[in-house]
């Protein structure tokens, strides 16, 4: 590992160790984009009080203030509304990547600490030491199913110590509920029976229902084990395997004693699969959009008009088909999943694109569509006045180089070359693959109907400092004339967009 990379890993590990050592420190992501680090206090169905580590300030937050993933994770951890509808108990684990002869191997476990140049992880009862020099990439905390990190005995001992039910029947019920979720049915039964011995507390009917459930699971162990395999596959995002296991369960146990348990778990798996696929299909869509744009950009035999038509009419279908093949689902499902991306705030991340120096091809009307032209024009005018010497010299150098190249190409003098503007075909043939790719991506985002353009902006042309005109020398010594800017064709700006 190179020294800078090692330093980076050390810094990240030090930071994460610091966070993990802070009492119950949580990093929360809010819907407005803010990031908070601190401790949660007094959680209830409506929200909680958040104690900021930075300044000790207290904030009252509602669950809906958080992004969906954090809200769901925390509500489940506090056993709030809806927790009994899910089987996944998550554990905040530490993930590192160890260098191998091939691709780096991910290791995920409980972070115990750092000793000198090593970190210690605990995975299913085993402690391993990893030299920092053997690691690569950026370590991070991740939420994983708890049974992938802790043994059943560890899970039970920790939860028992945390809840310390003693002579409180209601606490025994809460502990049993938790144990059912981690599929420790025998221990759950024992605590439910203890709750009954203590008078059943405030939930006698719930105790009866839970006892019936755990006794059914214990009496039908083979079926219960099969259901657990379904949950494990789903928890690891192996949904094709989970679907196969569900199909085999229905075939193997047509009159299952755990039919209601299977129906409940099947609904959870389908919901989790849908959420996972919305995330992945959206990521795939953005990636394949860039890839398809690059393919078109490399086709030098296509003109700019042809490319714009293909971006608007053909790219979307190619993207849909590629995702369907990769995810092994049908095209209509791909479309339906992608349309639902806005239901989850973090999924449709903002994507950039620009028409760059080819923006003039759009014409003035399309160039400024959806932009705050007045404000940007004022800003561009201000930039013209305050443009620094270094930027001005660079602008003049680029202009002289452009004029000379145009003159060489056409056998003209500088004044004639400056007055001759590129046609769309000229610009397209001379643009780099990267420039063409961004132009195509922007065309696709705005014309295909697949994307939502969140923001359109104008960026000033640096050749003319957003004036639309440049001064060029004439054959007469010392005399300059004003001509249309050869870069922006007098439109002064380039168009950039943000879409998702």
Short mmCIF file of C-alpha atoms in Angstrom, two decimals:
data_model
loop_
_atom_site.label_atom_id
_atom_site.label_comp_id
_atom_site.label_asym_id
_atom_site.label_seq_id
_atom_site.Cartn_x
_atom_site.Cartn_y
_atom_site.Cartn_z
CA UNK A 1 0.00 0.00 0.00
CA UNK A 2 1.35 3.42 -0.89
CA UNK A 3 2.01 5.73 2.08
CA UNK A 4 -0.75 8.27 1.25
CA UNK A 5 -3.26 5.42 0.97
CA UNK A 6 -2.13 3.99 4.33
CA UNK A 7 -2.46 7.42 5.95
CA UNK A 8 -5.97 7.68 4.51
CA UNK A 9 -6.95 4.29 5.94
CA UNK A 10 -5.47 5.24 9.33
CA UNK A 11 -7.40 8.52 9.43
CA UNK A 12 -10.69 6.85 8.50
CA UNK A 13 -10.20 4.08 11.07
CA UNK A 14 -9.30 6.65 13.75
CA UNK A 15 -12.44 8.65 12.96
CA UNK A 16 -14.68 5.60 12.96
CA UNK A 17 -13.14 4.30 16.16
CA UNK A 18 -13.84 7.67 17.72
CA UNK A 19 -17.45 7.53 16.63
CA UNK A 20 -17.88 3.96 17.80
CA UNK A 21 -16.46 4.80 21.22
CA UNK A 22 -18.85 7.72 21.71
CA UNK A 23 -21.74 6.60 23.86
CA UNK A 24 -24.37 5.34 21.43
CA UNK A 25 -23.16 7.81 18.78
CA UNK A 26 -25.40 7.85 15.72
CA UNK A 27 -24.87 9.47 12.35
CA UNK A 28 -28.23 10.61 10.98
CA UNK A 29 -29.01 11.73 7.45
CA UNK A 30 -31.92 14.14 7.16
CA UNK A 31 -34.20 14.58 4.16
CA UNK A 32 -32.89 18.14 3.68
CA UNK A 33 -29.35 16.79 3.19
CA UNK A 34 -28.00 17.65 6.65
CA UNK A 35 -25.77 15.21 8.54
CA UNK A 36 -25.97 15.00 12.34
CA UNK A 37 -23.71 13.11 14.75
CA UNK A 38 -24.84 12.53 18.31
CA UNK A 39 -27.04 10.50 20.62
CA UNK A 40 -30.74 9.62 20.46
CA UNK A 41 -32.78 10.15 23.61
CA UNK A 42 -36.41 9.42 24.53
CA UNK A 43 -37.52 7.77 21.27
CA UNK A 44 -41.25 7.20 20.84
CA UNK A 45 -43.73 6.71 18.02
CA UNK A 46 -43.64 10.39 17.09
CA UNK A 47 -39.91 11.08 17.17
CA UNK A 48 -37.02 11.63 19.56
CA UNK A 49 -34.61 14.13 21.11
CA UNK A 50 -31.19 14.27 19.44
CA UNK A 51 -28.17 15.37 21.48
CA UNK A 52 -25.51 16.80 19.15
CA UNK A 53 -21.94 15.78 19.98
CA UNK A 54 -20.55 18.92 18.34
CA UNK A 55 -22.05 21.46 20.72
CA UNK A 56 -24.29 19.58 23.12
CA UNK A 57 -27.41 21.08 21.58
CA UNK A 58 -30.74 19.25 21.75
CA UNK A 59 -33.01 18.93 18.72
CA UNK A 60 -36.53 17.53 18.62
CA UNK A 61 -36.84 15.45 15.44
CA UNK A 62 -39.72 13.52 13.90
CA UNK A 63 -39.12 10.18 12.20
CA UNK A 64 -40.20 11.70 8.89
CA UNK A 65 -37.33 14.23 9.18
CA UNK A 66 -34.90 11.36 8.54
CA UNK A 67 -34.24 9.59 5.27
CA UNK A 68 -36.31 6.43 5.02
CA UNK A 69 -33.45 3.97 5.54
CA UNK A 70 -32.26 5.57 8.78
CA UNK A 71 -35.80 5.94 10.09
CA UNK A 72 -36.63 2.28 9.42
CA UNK A 73 -33.36 1.07 10.96
CA UNK A 74 -33.73 3.14 14.12
CA UNK A 75 -37.44 2.42 14.62
CA UNK A 76 -36.66 -1.29 14.42
CA UNK A 77 -33.77 -0.95 16.90
CA UNK A 78 -36.08 0.77 19.41
CA UNK A 79 -38.85 -1.77 18.80
CA UNK A 80 -41.31 0.88 17.73
CA UNK A 81 -44.36 0.65 15.47
CA UNK A 82 -43.93 -1.92 12.75
CA UNK A 83 -41.00 -3.79 14.24
CA UNK A 84 -42.98 -7.02 14.48
CA UNK A 85 -43.62 -6.84 10.75
CA UNK A 86 -39.98 -7.54 9.96
CA UNK A 87 -37.55 -10.34 10.75
CA UNK A 88 -34.27 -8.53 10.21
CA UNK A 89 -32.40 -7.38 13.30
CA UNK A 90 -29.46 -5.32 12.10
CA UNK A 91 -26.02 -4.91 13.64
CA UNK A 92 -23.74 -1.93 13.05
CA UNK A 93 -20.65 -3.77 11.81
CA UNK A 94 -17.28 -2.64 10.47
CA UNK A 95 -16.27 -3.53 6.91
CA UNK A 96 -12.73 -3.52 5.55
CA UNK A 97 -11.20 -4.77 2.31
CA UNK A 98 -8.18 -7.05 2.52
CA UNK A 99 -5.72 -7.22 -0.33
CA UNK A 100 -5.45 -10.57 -2.10
CA UNK A 101 -3.77 -11.82 -5.26
CA UNK A 102 -7.03 -11.08 -7.06
CA UNK A 103 -9.88 -8.74 -6.19
CA UNK A 104 -9.93 -7.29 -2.64
CA UNK A 105 -11.89 -9.44 -0.17
CA UNK A 106 -14.46 -7.78 2.10
CA UNK A 107 -14.42 -8.67 5.79
CA UNK A 108 -17.29 -7.57 8.00
CA UNK A 109 -17.36 -7.92 11.77
CA UNK A 110 -17.63 -6.23 15.13
CA UNK A 111 -14.85 -3.67 15.54
CA UNK A 112 -13.09 -4.38 18.84
CA UNK A 113 -10.35 -1.79 18.51
CA UNK A 114 -6.92 -1.03 17.15
CA UNK A 115 -3.58 -2.23 18.53
CA UNK A 116 -0.69 -0.38 16.94
CA UNK A 117 -0.67 -1.28 13.26
CA UNK A 118 -3.49 -3.83 13.54
CA UNK A 119 -7.24 -3.72 13.95
CA UNK A 120 -9.27 -6.43 15.66
CA UNK A 121 -12.59 -7.75 14.33
CA UNK A 122 -14.88 -10.31 15.91
CA UNK A 123 -16.93 -12.51 13.58
CA UNK A 124 -19.23 -15.24 14.90
CA UNK A 125 -17.23 -15.72 18.09
CA UNK A 126 -13.80 -15.60 16.46
CA UNK A 127 -11.42 -12.65 16.88
CA UNK A 128 -9.11 -11.86 13.98
CA UNK A 129 -6.29 -9.34 13.76
CA UNK A 130 -5.69 -7.52 10.48
CA UNK A 131 -2.46 -5.60 9.79
CA UNK A 132 -3.28 -2.17 8.40
CA UNK A 133 -0.76 -2.77 5.62
CA UNK A 134 -2.93 -5.67 4.40
CA UNK A 135 -5.96 -3.42 3.87
CA UNK A 136 -7.06 -1.39 0.88
CA UNK A 137 -9.98 0.89 0.06
CA UNK A 138 -11.99 2.86 2.61
CA UNK A 139 -13.29 1.08 5.74
CA UNK A 140 -16.83 1.87 6.80
CA UNK A 141 -19.63 1.02 9.19
CA UNK A 142 -22.47 -0.96 7.61
CA UNK A 143 -25.75 -2.45 8.84
CA UNK A 144 -25.92 -6.22 8.36
CA UNK A 145 -28.17 -8.99 9.76
CA UNK A 146 -27.05 -9.61 13.33
CA UNK A 147 -26.73 -13.38 12.88
CA UNK A 148 -23.93 -12.78 10.38
CA UNK A 149 -21.81 -11.16 13.12
CA UNK A 150 -22.85 -12.61 16.50
CA UNK A 151 -23.49 -16.20 17.57
CA UNK A 152 -26.91 -17.05 19.06
CA UNK A 153 -25.36 -17.16 22.55
CA UNK A 154 -23.75 -13.73 22.06
CA UNK A 155 -27.02 -12.25 20.80
CA UNK A 156 -28.90 -13.63 23.79
CA UNK A 157 -26.37 -12.62 26.46
CA UNK A 158 -26.10 -9.06 25.16
CA UNK A 159 -29.84 -8.51 24.85
CA UNK A 160 -30.48 -10.09 28.24
CA UNK A 161 -27.90 -7.79 29.84
CA UNK A 162 -29.29 -4.77 28.02
CA UNK A 163 -32.94 -5.38 28.98
CA UNK A 164 -32.38 -7.04 32.38
CA UNK A 165 -36.05 -8.08 32.68
CA UNK A 166 -35.81 -9.30 36.28
CA UNK A 167 -39.33 -9.49 37.74
CA UNK A 168 -40.91 -7.31 35.03
CA UNK A 169 -43.32 -9.40 32.93
CA UNK A 170 -43.58 -6.78 30.19
CA UNK A 171 -39.81 -6.73 29.74
CA UNK A 172 -39.79 -10.51 29.40
CA UNK A 173 -42.39 -10.14 26.62
CA UNK A 174 -40.26 -7.53 24.85
CA UNK A 175 -37.21 -9.77 25.13
CA UNK A 176 -39.18 -12.75 23.80
CA UNK A 177 -40.42 -10.64 20.88
CA UNK A 178 -36.83 -9.77 20.05
CA UNK A 179 -35.70 -13.40 20.33
CA UNK A 180 -38.43 -14.45 17.91
CA UNK A 181 -37.07 -11.96 15.39
CA UNK A 182 -33.59 -13.52 15.66
CA UNK A 183 -35.21 -16.99 15.53
CA UNK A 184 -34.23 -18.08 19.03
CA UNK A 185 -37.58 -19.74 19.59
CA UNK A 186 -36.73 -21.95 22.58
CA UNK A 187 -35.36 -19.04 24.58
CA UNK A 188 -38.31 -16.89 23.51
CA UNK A 189 -40.66 -19.57 24.85
CA UNK A 190 -38.85 -19.62 28.19
CA UNK A 191 -39.22 -15.86 28.63
CA UNK A 192 -42.88 -15.93 27.62
CA UNK A 193 -43.51 -18.63 30.22
CA UNK A 194 -41.64 -16.53 32.78
CA UNK A 195 -43.85 -13.56 31.90
CA UNK A 196 -46.92 -15.71 32.56
CA UNK A 197 -45.46 -16.81 35.91
CA UNK A 198 -45.05 -13.14 36.81
CA UNK A 199 -48.72 -12.44 36.10
CA UNK A 200 -48.55 -11.68 32.33
CA UNK A 201 -48.10 -7.95 32.89
CA UNK A 202 -50.12 -5.65 30.63
CA UNK A 203 -50.18 -7.96 27.58
CA UNK A 204 -51.69 -11.36 28.49
CA UNK A 205 -53.28 -11.85 25.06
CA UNK A 206 -50.04 -11.04 23.27
CA UNK A 207 -48.21 -13.63 25.37
CA UNK A 208 -50.74 -16.29 24.37
CA UNK A 209 -50.37 -15.42 20.68
CA UNK A 210 -46.58 -15.41 20.80
CA UNK A 211 -46.49 -18.72 22.67
CA UNK A 212 -48.67 -20.33 20.01
CA UNK A 213 -46.33 -19.01 17.35
CA UNK A 214 -43.07 -20.22 18.94
CA UNK A 215 -44.53 -23.61 19.85
CA UNK A 216 -45.63 -24.05 16.24
CA UNK A 217 -42.15 -23.13 15.01
CA UNK A 218 -40.51 -25.53 17.46
CA UNK A 219 -42.90 -28.36 16.60
CA UNK A 220 -42.25 -27.98 12.88
CA UNK A 221 -38.50 -27.54 12.88
CA UNK A 222 -37.89 -28.64 9.28
CA UNK A 223 -40.36 -26.09 7.98
CA UNK A 224 -38.99 -23.43 10.34
CA UNK A 225 -35.45 -24.10 9.09
CA UNK A 226 -36.66 -23.75 5.51
CA UNK A 227 -38.26 -20.41 6.37
CA UNK A 228 -35.01 -19.29 7.97
CA UNK A 229 -33.14 -20.09 4.75
CA UNK A 230 -35.58 -17.84 2.90
CA UNK A 231 -34.90 -14.99 5.33
CA UNK A 232 -31.12 -15.46 5.15
CA UNK A 233 -31.17 -15.32 1.35
CA UNK A 234 -33.33 -12.18 1.38
CA UNK A 235 -31.18 -10.52 4.06
CA UNK A 236 -28.16 -11.03 1.82
CA UNK A 237 -30.03 -9.56 -1.16
CA UNK A 238 -29.98 -12.93 -2.93
CA UNK A 239 -33.55 -12.60 -4.08
CA UNK A 240 -33.47 -15.14 -6.95
CA UNK A 241 -32.44 -17.75 -4.37
CA UNK A 242 -35.12 -16.53 -1.94
CA UNK A 243 -37.77 -16.88 -4.66
CA UNK A 244 -36.58 -20.41 -5.44
CA UNK A 245 -36.72 -21.34 -1.76
CA UNK A 246 -40.26 -19.98 -1.46
CA UNK A 247 -41.35 -21.98 -4.49
CA UNK A 248 -39.80 -25.14 -3.08
CA UNK A 249 -41.46 -24.53 0.31
CA UNK A 250 -44.90 -24.37 -1.32
CA UNK A 251 -44.15 -27.54 -3.27
CA UNK A 252 -42.66 -29.45 -0.34
CA UNK A 253 -45.20 -28.38 2.30
CA UNK A 254 -48.55 -27.88 0.52
CA UNK A 255 -50.42 -28.26 3.84
CA UNK A 256 -47.85 -26.54 6.01
CA UNK A 257 -48.53 -26.02 9.70
CA UNK A 258 -46.61 -22.76 9.27
CA UNK A 259 -48.70 -21.46 6.38
CA UNK A 260 -49.44 -18.13 8.04
CA UNK A 261 -45.76 -17.71 8.95
CA UNK A 262 -44.80 -18.47 5.36
CA UNK A 263 -47.33 -15.97 3.98
CA UNK A 264 -46.03 -13.28 6.30
CA UNK A 265 -42.42 -13.97 5.39
CA UNK A 266 -43.20 -14.15 1.68
CA UNK A 267 -44.78 -10.70 1.84
CA UNK A 268 -41.69 -9.35 3.61
CA UNK A 269 -39.35 -10.87 1.03
CA UNK A 270 -41.32 -9.44 -1.87
CA UNK A 271 -41.34 -6.01 -0.25
CA UNK A 272 -37.59 -6.16 0.43
CA UNK A 273 -36.92 -7.37 -3.12
CA UNK A 274 -38.93 -4.50 -4.56
CA UNK A 275 -37.07 -1.94 -2.45
CA UNK A 276 -33.70 -3.46 -3.37
CA UNK A 277 -34.51 -3.57 -7.08
CA UNK A 278 -35.71 0.04 -7.14
CA UNK A 279 -32.31 1.02 -5.77
CA UNK A 280 -30.31 -1.21 -8.12
CA UNK A 281 -32.37 -0.55 -11.26
CA UNK A 282 -31.92 3.19 -10.72
CA UNK A 283 -28.15 2.79 -10.32
CA UNK A 284 -28.07 0.57 -13.42
CA UNK A 285 -30.11 3.07 -15.42
CA UNK A 286 -27.74 5.95 -14.75
CA UNK A 287 -24.69 3.80 -15.46
CA UNK A 288 -26.06 2.37 -18.70
CA UNK A 289 -27.21 5.83 -19.82
CA UNK A 290 -23.60 7.01 -19.63
CA UNK A 291 -22.42 3.83 -21.31
CA UNK A 292 -24.91 4.04 -24.19
CA UNK A 293 -24.05 7.72 -24.66
CA UNK A 294 -20.38 6.77 -24.92
CA UNK A 295 -21.16 4.11 -27.52
CA UNK A 296 -22.97 6.66 -29.66
CA UNK A 297 -20.18 9.18 -29.11
CA UNK A 298 -17.69 6.77 -30.64
CA UNK A 299 -19.76 6.38 -33.81
CA UNK A 300 -18.02 8.93 -36.00
CA UNK A 301 -20.17 8.02 -38.99
CA UNK A 302 -23.28 9.48 -37.31
CA UNK A 303 -24.08 13.17 -37.59
CA UNK A 304 -25.24 15.30 -34.70
CA UNK A 305 -28.86 15.30 -35.87
CA UNK A 306 -28.89 11.50 -36.12
CA UNK A 307 -27.36 11.19 -32.67
CA UNK A 308 -29.96 13.50 -31.14
CA UNK A 309 -32.75 11.38 -32.61
CA UNK A 310 -31.16 8.17 -31.33
CA UNK A 311 -30.69 9.69 -27.88
CA UNK A 312 -34.36 10.66 -27.73
CA UNK A 313 -35.87 7.53 -29.29
CA UNK A 314 -33.50 4.56 -29.03
CA UNK A 315 -31.26 4.92 -25.98
CA UNK A 316 -34.02 4.37 -23.47
CA UNK A 317 -35.03 1.03 -24.96
CA UNK A 318 -31.42 -0.17 -25.07
CA UNK A 319 -31.03 0.75 -21.39
CA UNK A 320 -34.24 -1.07 -20.43
CA UNK A 321 -33.19 -4.24 -22.23
CA UNK A 322 -29.72 -4.26 -20.69
CA UNK A 323 -31.11 -3.90 -17.17
CA UNK A 324 -33.69 -6.62 -17.80
CA UNK A 325 -30.97 -9.02 -18.93
CA UNK A 326 -28.70 -8.20 -16.02
CA UNK A 327 -31.35 -8.38 -13.29
CA UNK A 328 -33.20 -11.28 -14.94
CA UNK A 329 -36.53 -9.48 -14.92
CA UNK A 330 -38.91 -8.33 -17.64
CA UNK A 331 -38.71 -4.91 -19.31
CA UNK A 332 -42.13 -3.75 -17.98
CA UNK A 333 -40.95 -4.48 -14.43
CA UNK A 334 -37.76 -2.50 -15.09
CA UNK A 335 -39.86 0.48 -16.15
CA UNK A 336 -42.20 0.18 -13.17
CA UNK A 337 -39.32 -0.02 -10.70
CA UNK A 338 -37.53 2.98 -12.22
CA UNK A 339 -40.69 5.09 -12.06
CA UNK A 340 -40.87 4.48 -8.31
CA UNK A 341 -37.37 5.85 -7.61
CA UNK A 342 -38.75 9.13 -6.23
CA UNK A 343 -40.48 7.29 -3.38
CA UNK A 344 -37.08 6.89 -1.72
CA UNK A 345 -35.19 10.19 -1.30
CA UNK A 346 -31.65 8.79 -1.52
CA UNK A 347 -32.17 6.59 -4.56
CA UNK A 348 -32.39 9.02 -7.51
CA UNK A 349 -29.13 10.87 -7.00
CA UNK A 350 -28.68 14.01 -9.07
CA UNK A 351 -26.79 13.39 -12.32
CA UNK A 352 -24.90 16.08 -14.28
CA UNK A 353 -24.73 16.61 -18.05
CA UNK A 354 -23.79 19.45 -20.36
CA UNK A 355 -23.97 20.34 -24.02
CA UNK A 356 -20.62 22.07 -23.55
CA UNK A 357 -19.20 23.99 -26.47
CA UNK A 358 -21.88 22.46 -28.67
CA UNK A 359 -24.63 24.30 -26.78
CA UNK A 360 -25.10 26.75 -29.66
CA UNK A 361 -26.41 23.87 -31.78
CA UNK A 362 -29.58 23.96 -29.67
CA UNK A 363 -30.44 27.49 -30.72
CA UNK A 364 -31.15 30.30 -28.29
CA UNK A 365 -34.66 29.18 -27.33
CA UNK A 366 -33.63 25.69 -26.23
CA UNK A 367 -30.36 26.96 -24.78
CA UNK A 368 -32.08 29.14 -22.17
CA UNK A 369 -35.18 26.98 -21.58
CA UNK A 370 -35.80 26.54 -17.87
CA UNK A 371 -32.91 28.79 -16.77
CA UNK A 372 -32.82 32.04 -14.83
CA UNK A 373 -31.26 33.88 -17.74
CA UNK A 374 -31.57 37.37 -16.29
CA UNK A 375 -29.64 36.59 -13.11
CA UNK A 376 -27.02 34.60 -14.95
CA UNK A 377 -26.59 37.35 -17.52
CA UNK A 378 -25.93 39.86 -14.74
CA UNK A 379 -23.46 37.49 -13.18
CA UNK A 380 -21.73 36.96 -16.52
CA UNK A 381 -21.51 40.73 -17.02
CA UNK A 382 -19.99 41.10 -13.57
CA UNK A 383 -17.52 38.34 -14.35
CA UNK A 384 -16.50 40.23 -17.50
CA UNK A 385 -15.54 43.27 -15.44
CA UNK A 386 -13.79 41.39 -12.65
CA UNK A 387 -12.07 38.74 -14.76
CA UNK A 388 -8.54 38.23 -13.38
CA UNK A 389 -5.42 38.74 -15.48
CA UNK A 390 -4.57 35.06 -15.50
CA UNK A 391 -8.00 34.04 -16.78
CA UNK A 392 -7.92 36.86 -19.35
CA UNK A 393 -4.53 35.74 -20.68
CA UNK A 394 -5.73 32.15 -20.90
CA UNK A 395 -8.85 33.27 -22.81
CA UNK A 396 -6.77 35.29 -25.25
CA UNK A 397 -4.34 32.39 -25.74
CA UNK A 398 -7.18 29.97 -26.52
CA UNK A 399 -8.71 32.44 -28.94
CA UNK A 400 -5.42 32.99 -30.80
CA UNK A 401 -4.86 29.25 -31.02
CA UNK A 402 -8.39 28.70 -32.31
CA UNK A 403 -8.04 31.40 -34.95
CA UNK A 404 -4.68 30.05 -36.15
CA UNK A 405 -6.06 26.51 -36.40
CA UNK A 406 -9.08 27.73 -38.35
CA UNK A 407 -6.81 29.70 -40.65
CA UNK A 408 -4.57 26.72 -41.28
CA UNK A 409 -7.54 24.49 -42.01
CA UNK A 410 -9.17 26.85 -44.49
CA UNK A 411 -6.09 28.62 -45.86
CA UNK A 412 -7.48 31.95 -44.65
CA UNK A 413 -5.99 34.90 -42.82
CA UNK A 414 -6.89 35.32 -39.11
CA UNK A 415 -9.69 37.82 -39.72
CA UNK A 416 -11.36 35.59 -42.32
CA UNK A 417 -10.99 32.53 -40.09
CA UNK A 418 -12.60 34.26 -37.12
CA UNK A 419 -15.58 35.28 -39.21
CA UNK A 420 -16.11 31.73 -40.49
CA UNK A 421 -18.19 29.83 -37.91
CA UNK A 422 -18.38 26.06 -37.60
CA UNK A 423 -21.47 24.26 -38.81
CA UNK A 424 -23.02 21.70 -36.42
CA UNK A 425 -21.36 18.95 -38.48
CA UNK A 426 -17.96 20.66 -38.22
CA UNK A 427 -18.18 20.90 -34.45
CA UNK A 428 -19.45 17.34 -34.05
CA UNK A 429 -16.64 15.85 -36.12
CA UNK A 430 -13.96 17.75 -34.20
CA UNK A 431 -15.38 17.30 -30.67
CA UNK A 432 -13.70 14.78 -28.38
CA UNK A 433 -15.46 11.55 -27.43
CA UNK A 434 -16.00 12.92 -23.92
CA UNK A 435 -17.60 16.14 -25.23
CA UNK A 436 -19.86 14.12 -27.51
CA UNK A 437 -20.81 11.72 -24.70
CA UNK A 438 -21.91 14.56 -22.41
CA UNK A 439 -23.85 16.21 -25.26
CA UNK A 440 -25.65 12.92 -25.99
CA UNK A 441 -26.37 12.29 -22.29
CA UNK A 442 -27.87 15.76 -21.96
CA UNK A 443 -29.97 15.21 -25.09
CA UNK A 444 -31.22 11.89 -23.72
CA UNK A 445 -32.07 13.37 -20.32
CA UNK A 446 -34.06 16.24 -21.83
CA UNK A 447 -35.72 14.59 -24.84
CA UNK A 448 -36.40 10.93 -24.04
CA UNK A 449 -39.03 11.44 -21.34
CA UNK A 450 -37.25 8.97 -19.04
CA UNK A 451 -35.62 11.55 -16.79
CA UNK A 452 -36.74 14.49 -14.70
CA UNK A 453 -34.59 17.60 -15.22
CA UNK A 454 -34.22 19.18 -11.80
CA UNK A 455 -32.21 22.21 -12.81
CA UNK A 456 -30.95 23.88 -15.98
CA UNK A 457 -28.21 26.49 -15.84
CA UNK A 458 -26.16 28.64 -18.16
CA UNK A 459 -22.39 28.66 -17.85
CA UNK A 460 -20.58 31.67 -19.36
CA UNK A 461 -18.44 31.15 -22.45
CA UNK A 462 -14.86 31.88 -21.40
CA UNK A 463 -13.67 32.66 -24.91
CA UNK A 464 -15.75 35.84 -25.08
CA UNK A 465 -16.44 36.25 -21.34
CA UNK A 466 -20.17 35.85 -22.09
CA UNK A 467 -20.26 38.86 -24.42
CA UNK A 468 -20.87 36.91 -27.63
CA UNK A 469 -18.17 38.91 -29.45
CA UNK A 470 -14.38 38.79 -29.66
CA UNK A 471 -11.77 41.22 -30.95
CA UNK A 472 -9.44 39.93 -33.68
CA UNK A 473 -6.57 41.63 -35.52
CA UNK A 474 -6.95 42.77 -39.12
CA UNK A 475 -4.38 42.87 -41.87
CA UNK A 476 -3.86 46.52 -40.98
CA UNK A 477 -1.31 46.72 -38.17
CA UNK A 478 -2.73 47.62 -34.77
CA UNK A 479 -6.35 47.56 -35.92
CA UNK A 480 -8.90 45.17 -34.29
CA UNK A 481 -12.40 44.24 -35.38
CA UNK A 482 -15.29 42.71 -33.40
CA UNK A 483 -16.61 39.39 -34.69
CA UNK A 484 -19.03 36.73 -33.45
CA UNK A 485 -17.45 34.44 -30.86
CA UNK A 486 -16.38 31.25 -32.68
CA UNK A 487 -16.97 29.12 -29.54
CA UNK A 488 -20.51 30.06 -28.46
CA UNK A 489 -21.62 31.50 -31.84
CA UNK A 490 -22.78 34.66 -30.13
CA UNK A 491 -25.07 32.93 -27.61
CA UNK A 492 -22.71 33.76 -24.73
CA UNK A 493 -23.38 30.66 -22.63
CA UNK A 494 -23.19 26.87 -22.46
CA UNK A 495 -26.14 24.83 -21.17
CA UNK A 496 -25.71 22.44 -18.23
CA UNK A 497 -28.40 20.36 -16.54
CA UNK A 498 -28.94 18.27 -13.42
CA UNK A 499 -31.34 15.37 -13.78
CA UNK A 500 -32.52 12.20 -12.10
#
